[in-house]
mmCIF file of C-alpha atoms in Angstrom:
data_model
loop_
_atom_site.group_PDB
_atom_site.id
_atom_site.type_symbol
_atom_site.label_atom_id
_atom_site.label_comp_id
_atom_site.label_asym_id
_atom_site.label_seq_id
_atom_site.Cartn_x
_atom_site.Cartn_y
_atom_site.Cartn_z
ATOM 1 C CA MET A 1341 -48.993 233.779 -135.024
ATOM 2 C CA ALA A 1342 -49.906 230.129 -135.613
ATOM 3 C CA SER A 1343 -48.053 227.496 -133.672
ATOM 4 C CA THR A 1344 -46.848 223.975 -134.325
ATOM 5 C CA SER A 1345 -46.282 223.298 -130.624
ATOM 6 C CA GLN A 1346 -46.541 219.840 -129.143
ATOM 7 C CA PRO A 1347 -49.787 218.665 -127.490
ATOM 8 C CA PRO A 1348 -50.064 219.524 -123.777
ATOM 9 C CA PHE A 1349 -49.736 215.843 -122.872
ATOM 10 C CA PRO A 1350 -48.749 212.715 -124.817
ATOM 11 C CA ALA A 1351 -51.343 210.356 -126.270
ATOM 12 C CA THR A 1352 -49.985 207.578 -124.054
ATOM 13 C CA GLU A 1353 -51.275 209.454 -120.994
ATOM 14 C CA LEU A 1354 -54.741 209.634 -122.493
ATOM 15 C CA LEU A 1355 -54.731 205.926 -123.317
ATOM 16 C CA ASP A 1356 -53.572 205.034 -119.814
ATOM 17 C CA GLU A 1357 -56.368 207.148 -118.371
ATOM 18 C CA LEU A 1358 -58.798 205.388 -120.702
ATOM 19 C CA ARG A 1359 -57.615 202.057 -119.291
ATOM 20 C CA THR A 1360 -58.271 203.422 -115.802
ATOM 21 C CA ILE A 1361 -61.800 204.444 -116.771
ATOM 22 C CA LEU A 1362 -62.472 200.968 -118.130
ATOM 23 C CA LEU A 1363 -61.216 199.374 -114.905
ATOM 24 C CA PHE A 1364 -63.504 201.606 -112.840
ATOM 25 C CA THR A 1365 -66.347 200.681 -115.184
ATOM 26 C CA ALA A 1366 -65.638 197.004 -114.572
ATOM 27 C CA ASP A 1367 -65.922 197.605 -110.818
ATOM 28 C CA PHE A 1368 -69.228 199.357 -111.430
ATOM 29 C CA LEU A 1369 -70.525 196.397 -113.450
ATOM 30 C CA ALA A 1370 -69.407 193.921 -110.811
ATOM 31 C CA MET A 1371 -71.259 195.907 -108.166
ATOM 32 C CA THR A 1372 -74.432 196.548 -110.162
ATOM 33 C CA ARG A 1373 -74.752 193.398 -112.286
ATOM 34 C CA SER A 1374 -72.348 190.554 -111.526
ATOM 35 C CA ALA A 1375 -68.726 189.483 -111.398
ATOM 36 C CA GLU A 1376 -69.303 187.559 -114.615
ATOM 37 C CA ALA A 1377 -70.575 190.659 -116.427
ATOM 38 C CA ALA A 1378 -67.535 192.623 -115.283
ATOM 39 C CA ALA A 1379 -65.130 189.897 -116.404
ATOM 40 C CA THR A 1380 -66.840 189.660 -119.786
ATOM 41 C CA PHE A 1381 -66.535 193.431 -120.200
ATOM 42 C CA ILE A 1382 -62.897 193.870 -119.170
ATOM 43 C CA GLY A 1383 -61.514 190.465 -120.141
ATOM 44 C CA PHE A 1384 -60.385 189.061 -116.770
ATOM 45 C CA ASP A 1385 -61.503 188.446 -113.171
ATOM 46 C CA SER A 1386 -60.644 190.645 -110.208
ATOM 47 C CA GLU A 1387 -62.046 191.527 -106.804
ATOM 48 C CA GLN A 1388 -60.994 195.171 -107.202
ATOM 49 C CA TYR A 1389 -60.543 196.157 -110.840
ATOM 50 C CA HIS A 1390 -59.488 199.739 -110.130
ATOM 51 C CA SER A 1391 -56.300 198.486 -108.453
ATOM 52 C CA GLU A 1392 -55.253 196.224 -111.332
ATOM 53 C CA PRO A 1393 -52.206 197.134 -113.475
ATOM 54 C CA LEU A 1394 -53.191 199.192 -116.508
ATOM 55 C CA SER A 1395 -51.258 196.783 -118.713
ATOM 56 C CA ARG A 1396 -53.986 194.181 -118.160
ATOM 57 C CA VAL A 1397 -56.491 196.221 -120.165
ATOM 58 C CA ALA A 1398 -56.420 195.265 -123.855
ATOM 59 C CA LEU A 1399 -57.590 198.442 -125.575
ATOM 60 C CA ASP A 1400 -57.939 196.728 -128.938
ATOM 61 C CA SER A 1401 -61.073 195.070 -127.512
ATOM 62 C CA PHE A 1402 -62.812 198.413 -127.014
ATOM 63 C CA ARG A 1403 -64.391 200.479 -129.771
ATOM 64 C CA ILE A 1404 -63.902 203.663 -127.746
ATOM 65 C CA ALA A 1405 -60.094 203.360 -127.920
ATOM 66 C CA PRO A 1406 -59.642 204.289 -131.610
ATOM 67 C CA THR A 1407 -62.358 206.912 -131.174
ATOM 68 C CA MET A 1408 -60.408 208.592 -128.386
ATOM 69 C CA THR A 1409 -57.196 208.388 -130.409
ATOM 70 C CA VAL A 1410 -58.820 210.297 -133.278
ATOM 71 C CA ILE A 1411 -60.344 212.797 -130.836
ATOM 72 C CA TYR A 1412 -56.885 213.445 -129.371
ATOM 73 C CA ASP A 1413 -55.329 213.791 -132.825
ATOM 74 C CA TYR A 1414 -58.030 216.205 -133.988
ATOM 75 C CA ALA A 1415 -57.966 218.256 -130.786
ATOM 76 C CA PHE A 1416 -54.219 218.863 -131.071
ATOM 77 C CA GLN A 1417 -53.850 218.506 -134.880
ATOM 78 C CA VAL A 1418 -51.484 215.559 -134.937
ATOM 79 C CA GLY A 1419 -51.488 211.998 -136.262
ATOM 80 C CA GLU A 1420 -54.708 210.838 -137.904
ATOM 81 C CA ALA A 1421 -56.704 214.019 -137.288
ATOM 82 C CA ARG A 1422 -58.198 213.865 -140.777
ATOM 83 C CA HIS A 1423 -60.228 210.796 -139.756
ATOM 84 C CA PHE A 1424 -62.247 212.950 -137.350
ATOM 85 C CA ASN A 1425 -65.984 213.351 -137.862
ATOM 86 C CA GLU A 1426 -68.888 214.665 -135.806
ATOM 87 C CA ASP A 1427 -70.207 211.175 -135.032
ATOM 88 C CA LEU A 1428 -66.940 210.272 -133.302
ATOM 89 C CA LEU A 1429 -67.120 213.484 -131.295
ATOM 90 C CA GLN A 1430 -70.661 212.673 -130.214
ATOM 91 C CA ASP A 1431 -69.586 209.171 -129.144
ATOM 92 C CA ALA A 1432 -66.733 210.646 -127.106
ATOM 93 C CA ASN A 1433 -69.040 213.171 -125.442
ATOM 94 C CA ILE A 1434 -71.523 210.479 -124.456
ATOM 95 C CA PHE A 1435 -68.728 208.227 -123.218
ATOM 96 C CA ILE A 1436 -67.107 210.798 -120.939
ATOM 97 C CA GLU A 1437 -70.451 211.862 -119.452
ATOM 98 C CA GLY A 1438 -71.371 208.244 -118.732
ATOM 99 C CA VAL A 1439 -68.229 207.026 -116.956
ATOM 100 C CA PRO A 1440 -68.370 206.214 -113.213
ATOM 101 C CA ARG A 1441 -67.845 209.204 -110.927
ATOM 102 C CA VAL A 1442 -66.607 207.009 -108.095
ATOM 103 C CA GLY A 1443 -65.187 203.493 -108.084
ATOM 104 C CA GLY A 1444 -64.283 200.404 -106.148
ATOM 105 C CA GLN A 1445 -66.344 197.604 -104.656
ATOM 106 C CA ASP A 1446 -67.447 196.756 -101.130
ATOM 107 C CA HIS A 1447 -64.989 197.930 -98.453
ATOM 108 C CA GLN A 1448 -62.883 199.701 -101.112
ATOM 109 C CA GLY A 1449 -65.825 201.600 -102.533
ATOM 110 C CA GLY A 1450 -65.473 205.357 -102.877
ATOM 111 C CA GLU A 1451 -62.256 205.461 -104.904
ATOM 112 C CA THR A 1452 -61.765 208.593 -106.999
ATOM 113 C CA HIS A 1453 -59.385 209.470 -109.832
ATOM 114 C CA PRO A 1454 -58.350 212.646 -111.716
ATOM 115 C CA TYR A 1455 -60.190 211.398 -114.817
ATOM 116 C CA MET A 1456 -63.374 212.383 -112.985
ATOM 117 C CA THR A 1457 -62.360 216.056 -113.035
ATOM 118 C CA GLU A 1458 -62.230 218.558 -115.882
ATOM 119 C CA ASP A 1459 -58.438 218.219 -115.869
ATOM 120 C CA GLY A 1460 -58.522 214.537 -116.788
ATOM 121 C CA THR A 1461 -56.720 213.911 -120.070
ATOM 122 C CA CYS A 1462 -59.722 212.327 -121.787
ATOM 123 C CA ARG A 1463 -62.010 215.193 -120.827
ATOM 124 C CA ARG A 1464 -59.409 217.792 -121.825
ATOM 125 C CA ALA A 1465 -59.006 216.205 -125.250
ATOM 126 C CA ILE A 1466 -62.765 215.961 -125.750
ATOM 127 C CA THR A 1467 -63.383 219.541 -124.607
ATOM 128 C CA THR A 1468 -60.621 220.788 -126.907
ATOM 129 C CA ALA A 1469 -62.056 218.807 -129.825
ATOM 130 C CA ASN A 1470 -65.516 220.241 -129.133
ATOM 131 C CA ALA A 1471 -64.071 223.746 -129.086
ATOM 132 C CA ARG A 1472 -62.146 223.200 -132.322
ATOM 133 C CA TRP A 1473 -65.234 221.798 -134.014
ATOM 134 C CA LYS A 1474 -67.190 224.904 -132.990
ATOM 135 C CA LEU A 1475 -64.651 226.958 -134.946
ATOM 136 C CA GLU A 1476 -65.254 224.828 -138.049
ATOM 137 C CA SER A 1477 -68.954 224.020 -137.844
ATOM 138 C CA PRO A 1478 -71.399 226.161 -139.857
ATOM 139 C CA THR A 1479 -73.787 226.078 -136.879
ATOM 140 C CA PRO A 1480 -73.640 229.369 -134.912
ATOM 141 C CA SER A 1481 -72.082 228.797 -131.523
ATOM 142 C CA GLU A 1482 -70.135 230.305 -128.639
ATOM 143 C CA LEU A 1483 -66.927 229.336 -126.881
ATOM 144 C CA SER A 1484 -66.355 229.447 -123.146
ATOM 145 C CA VAL A 1485 -63.298 230.827 -121.387
ATOM 146 C CA ARG A 1486 -62.164 227.270 -120.718
ATOM 147 C CA GLU A 1487 -62.515 226.306 -124.380
ATOM 148 C CA LEU A 1488 -60.493 229.330 -125.449
ATOM 149 C CA ALA A 1489 -57.862 228.494 -122.843
ATOM 150 C CA LEU A 1490 -57.525 224.924 -124.077
ATOM 151 C CA LEU A 1491 -57.255 225.951 -127.731
ATOM 152 C CA ALA A 1492 -54.767 228.705 -126.956
ATOM 153 C CA ASN A 1493 -52.821 226.575 -124.451
ATOM 154 C CA MET A 1494 -53.238 229.309 -121.842
ATOM 155 C CA THR A 1495 -54.603 229.446 -118.303
ATOM 156 C CA GLU A 1496 -58.188 230.542 -117.861
ATOM 157 C CA GLY A 1497 -56.964 233.517 -115.838
ATOM 158 C CA ALA A 1498 -54.727 234.640 -118.691
ATOM 159 C CA VAL A 1499 -57.632 234.326 -121.115
ATOM 160 C CA ARG A 1500 -59.881 236.442 -118.898
ATOM 161 C CA ASN A 1501 -57.196 239.104 -118.690
ATOM 162 C CA ALA A 1502 -56.796 239.089 -122.473
ATOM 163 C CA LEU A 1503 -60.555 239.300 -122.982
ATOM 164 C CA ALA A 1504 -60.755 242.199 -120.544
ATOM 165 C CA ALA A 1505 -58.049 243.979 -122.531
ATOM 166 C CA ALA A 1506 -60.210 243.460 -125.615
ATOM 167 C CA GLY A 1507 -63.163 245.088 -123.873
ATOM 168 C CA ILE A 1508 -65.016 241.891 -122.952
ATOM 169 C CA LYS A 1509 -65.919 241.793 -119.285
ATOM 170 C CA ALA A 1510 -65.675 238.334 -117.748
ATOM 171 C CA LYS A 1511 -68.492 237.105 -115.534
ATOM 172 C CA GLY A 1512 -66.990 234.144 -113.750
ATOM 173 C CA SER A 1513 -66.889 230.846 -115.589
ATOM 174 C CA ARG A 1514 -69.999 231.658 -117.627
ATOM 175 C CA THR A 1515 -68.320 234.093 -119.989
ATOM 176 C CA PHE A 1516 -68.780 233.169 -123.659
ATOM 177 C CA VAL A 1517 -67.680 234.736 -126.938
ATOM 178 C CA ASP A 1518 -69.084 234.104 -130.392
ATOM 179 C CA VAL A 1519 -67.214 232.014 -132.933
ATOM 180 C CA ALA A 1520 -66.299 234.960 -135.164
ATOM 181 C CA PHE A 1521 -64.583 236.728 -132.269
ATOM 182 C CA ALA A 1522 -62.962 233.477 -131.117
ATOM 183 C CA ARG A 1523 -61.439 232.831 -134.548
ATOM 184 C CA GLU A 1524 -59.945 236.312 -134.728
ATOM 185 C CA TRP A 1525 -58.735 236.250 -131.130
ATOM 186 C CA LEU A 1526 -57.151 232.794 -131.416
ATOM 187 C CA ALA A 1527 -55.390 233.763 -134.639
ATOM 188 C CA GLY A 1528 -53.411 236.246 -132.579
ATOM 189 C CA ARG A 1529 -52.324 233.727 -129.949
ATOM 190 C CA ARG A 1530 -48.807 232.419 -130.422
ATOM 191 C CA SER A 1531 -49.619 228.999 -128.946
ATOM 192 C CA PHE A 1532 -52.827 228.391 -130.915
ATOM 193 C CA VAL A 1533 -52.567 225.532 -133.411
ATOM 194 C CA PRO A 1534 -54.910 226.145 -136.374
ATOM 195 C CA THR A 1535 -56.881 223.348 -137.972
ATOM 196 C CA THR A 1536 -54.896 222.013 -140.912
ATOM 197 C CA CYS A 1537 -55.914 218.344 -140.992
ATOM 198 C CA TRP A 1538 -58.278 218.798 -143.938
ATOM 199 C CA GLU A 1539 -55.488 220.036 -146.205
ATOM 200 C CA TYR A 1540 -54.455 217.318 -148.647
ATOM 201 C CA THR A 1541 -50.743 217.606 -148.036
ATOM 202 C CA PRO A 1542 -48.041 215.737 -149.972
ATOM 203 C CA ASP A 1543 -47.643 213.392 -146.994
ATOM 204 C CA ALA A 1544 -51.370 212.622 -146.958
ATOM 205 C CA ALA A 1545 -51.434 212.034 -150.711
ATOM 206 C CA GLN A 1546 -48.365 209.809 -150.604
ATOM 207 C CA LEU A 1547 -49.879 207.740 -147.802
ATOM 208 C CA ASP A 1548 -52.971 207.192 -149.963
ATOM 209 C CA ILE A 1549 -50.779 206.298 -152.942
ATOM 210 C CA ARG A 1550 -48.781 203.788 -150.881
ATOM 211 C CA THR A 1551 -51.967 202.099 -149.691
ATOM 212 C CA ALA A 1552 -53.898 202.360 -152.984
ATOM 213 C CA ARG A 1553 -55.466 199.065 -154.009
ATOM 214 C CA THR A 1554 -56.544 200.082 -157.502
ATOM 215 C CA VAL A 1555 -55.529 202.445 -160.286
ATOM 216 C CA SER A 1556 -58.646 204.469 -159.495
ATOM 217 C CA ASP A 1557 -57.435 204.952 -155.914
ATOM 218 C CA LEU A 1558 -54.131 206.310 -157.191
ATOM 219 C CA SER A 1559 -55.853 208.634 -159.671
ATOM 220 C CA LEU A 1560 -58.099 209.940 -156.909
ATOM 221 C CA ALA A 1561 -55.045 210.820 -154.808
ATOM 222 C CA LEU A 1562 -53.529 212.713 -157.745
ATOM 223 C CA THR A 1563 -56.822 214.506 -158.386
ATOM 224 C CA ARG A 1564 -57.225 215.547 -154.747
ATOM 225 C CA ARG A 1565 -53.636 216.788 -154.656
ATOM 226 C CA ALA A 1566 -54.209 218.839 -157.824
ATOM 227 C CA GLU A 1567 -57.363 220.326 -156.286
ATOM 228 C CA GLN A 1568 -55.467 221.189 -153.100
ATOM 229 C CA LYS A 1569 -52.937 223.102 -155.196
ATOM 230 C CA GLY A 1570 -55.721 224.796 -157.148
ATOM 231 C CA LEU A 1571 -54.651 223.211 -160.438
ATOM 232 C CA SER A 1572 -57.174 222.450 -163.163
ATOM 233 C CA VAL A 1573 -56.381 219.774 -165.742
ATOM 234 C CA ALA A 1574 -55.098 222.469 -168.091
ATOM 235 C CA ALA A 1575 -53.007 224.120 -165.373
ATOM 236 C CA LEU A 1576 -51.518 220.794 -164.283
ATOM 237 C CA ALA A 1577 -50.754 219.966 -167.912
ATOM 238 C CA THR A 1578 -48.908 223.254 -168.246
ATOM 239 C CA ALA A 1579 -47.020 222.812 -164.973
ATOM 240 C CA SER A 1580 -45.978 219.262 -165.821
ATOM 241 C CA THR A 1581 -45.529 219.746 -169.598
ATOM 242 C CA VAL A 1582 -47.761 216.697 -170.090
ATOM 243 C CA VAL A 1583 -50.367 217.133 -172.825
ATOM 244 C CA PRO A 1584 -53.880 217.874 -171.451
ATOM 245 C CA GLU A 1585 -55.437 214.685 -172.827
ATOM 246 C CA ARG A 1586 -52.862 212.485 -171.096
ATOM 247 C CA THR A 1587 -53.083 214.550 -167.900
ATOM 248 C CA ALA A 1588 -56.863 214.093 -167.857
ATOM 249 C CA ALA A 1589 -56.465 210.345 -168.369
ATOM 250 C CA TRP A 1590 -54.180 210.078 -165.342
ATOM 251 C CA LEU A 1591 -56.657 211.981 -163.177
ATOM 252 C CA THR A 1592 -59.682 209.957 -164.278
ATOM 253 C CA GLY A 1593 -58.340 206.474 -163.665
ATOM 254 C CA THR A 1594 -56.871 205.581 -167.060
ATOM 255 C CA PRO A 1595 -53.130 206.296 -166.813
ATOM 256 C CA ASP A 1596 -50.693 204.650 -169.182
ATOM 257 C CA LEU A 1597 -47.401 202.885 -168.521
ATOM 258 C CA ASP A 1598 -45.298 205.950 -169.139
ATOM 259 C CA ILE A 1599 -42.670 206.598 -166.478
ATOM 260 C CA ALA A 1600 -41.837 210.064 -167.791
ATOM 261 C CA THR A 1601 -45.464 211.153 -167.392
ATOM 262 C CA ALA A 1602 -45.611 209.775 -163.852
ATOM 263 C CA VAL A 1603 -42.445 211.647 -162.914
ATOM 264 C CA ALA A 1604 -43.630 214.900 -164.503
ATOM 265 C CA LEU A 1605 -47.051 214.835 -162.830
ATOM 266 C CA ALA A 1606 -45.606 213.846 -159.455
ATOM 267 C CA THR A 1607 -43.080 216.669 -159.600
ATOM 268 C CA ALA A 1608 -45.775 219.218 -160.437
ATOM 269 C CA LEU A 1609 -47.839 217.967 -157.483
ATOM 270 C CA ASP A 1610 -44.886 218.012 -155.045
ATOM 271 C CA LEU A 1611 -44.984 214.226 -154.731
ATOM 272 C CA ASP A 1612 -42.228 211.613 -154.738
ATOM 273 C CA PRO A 1613 -41.731 210.720 -158.439
ATOM 274 C CA ALA A 1614 -40.350 207.256 -157.662
ATOM 275 C CA LEU A 1615 -43.362 206.438 -155.481
ATOM 276 C CA VAL A 1616 -45.916 207.600 -158.049
ATOM 277 C CA ALA A 1617 -44.170 205.883 -160.953
ATOM 278 C CA GLY A 1618 -43.568 202.653 -159.064
ATOM 279 C CA ARG A 1619 -47.087 202.332 -157.721
ATOM 280 C CA THR A 1620 -48.595 203.197 -161.124
ATOM 281 C CA VAL A 1621 -46.643 200.407 -162.789
ATOM 282 C CA GLU A 1622 -47.533 197.954 -160.018
ATOM 283 C CA LEU A 1623 -51.251 198.748 -160.035
ATOM 284 C CA LEU A 1624 -51.522 198.708 -163.834
ATOM 285 C CA LEU A 1625 -49.809 195.321 -163.989
ATOM 286 C CA ARG A 1626 -52.082 193.927 -161.280
ATOM 287 C CA GLN A 1627 -55.103 195.297 -163.112
ATOM 288 C CA SER A 1628 -54.105 193.609 -166.361
ATOM 289 C CA SER A 1629 -53.252 190.232 -164.807
#
């Protein structure tokens, strides 16, 4: 019952909330250190940063911005989810626990914002990513009702009802289930999006081929695609009708300038023949020049 549903909120909302957090952080720095420190951090001067337009925050100046983008993509299995790793998740966890819980300076001190609650978009994405990683990690773990609700795109009340129907008695917000049960239970939820970002799909392979800088990069993409399809050198040779020796050469970084071979291998790997052939010719010519 896997789903390909859209994320519960667009990435633009998360990035706007991130800008808000950074503005509140600038207010905090101005209050605790100095106006100069705040301006250096955020990139401009203000007497009340939290009231500034979000458009003034240049996210490309902040390392946390691409981190949060990957966290969002991994949580909801979109975009560049395959760039996720545990270090990024740890950075995101530390970031969200360290943001100001109240903002403003002087007479405007005491400002609050939804990002400070568990329903803030940044926290929701991070919590969902944590929950998804628990499903994948070899470390034994448990998932909370909230984590199940976020992964299944359900309300916590609906999750508790479903758990009760499965014979698991809920005890307030402290109810947890082990990962094995969570995997099986989520697999039966229509709105659950399984983790697929590690699959080396044709689109992923073709992106790597388009951006390959060397012949070896291209061969690696072909090799990974063959592995994803479960094809050995011999099996790929059979599927493509390319002799095994030539097939092996293409997968180990020594392809030849043979368009027919490129087309045959690409077709067997469900890749765009024109892309594979064209990039092979280009990279071989660059290598020889």
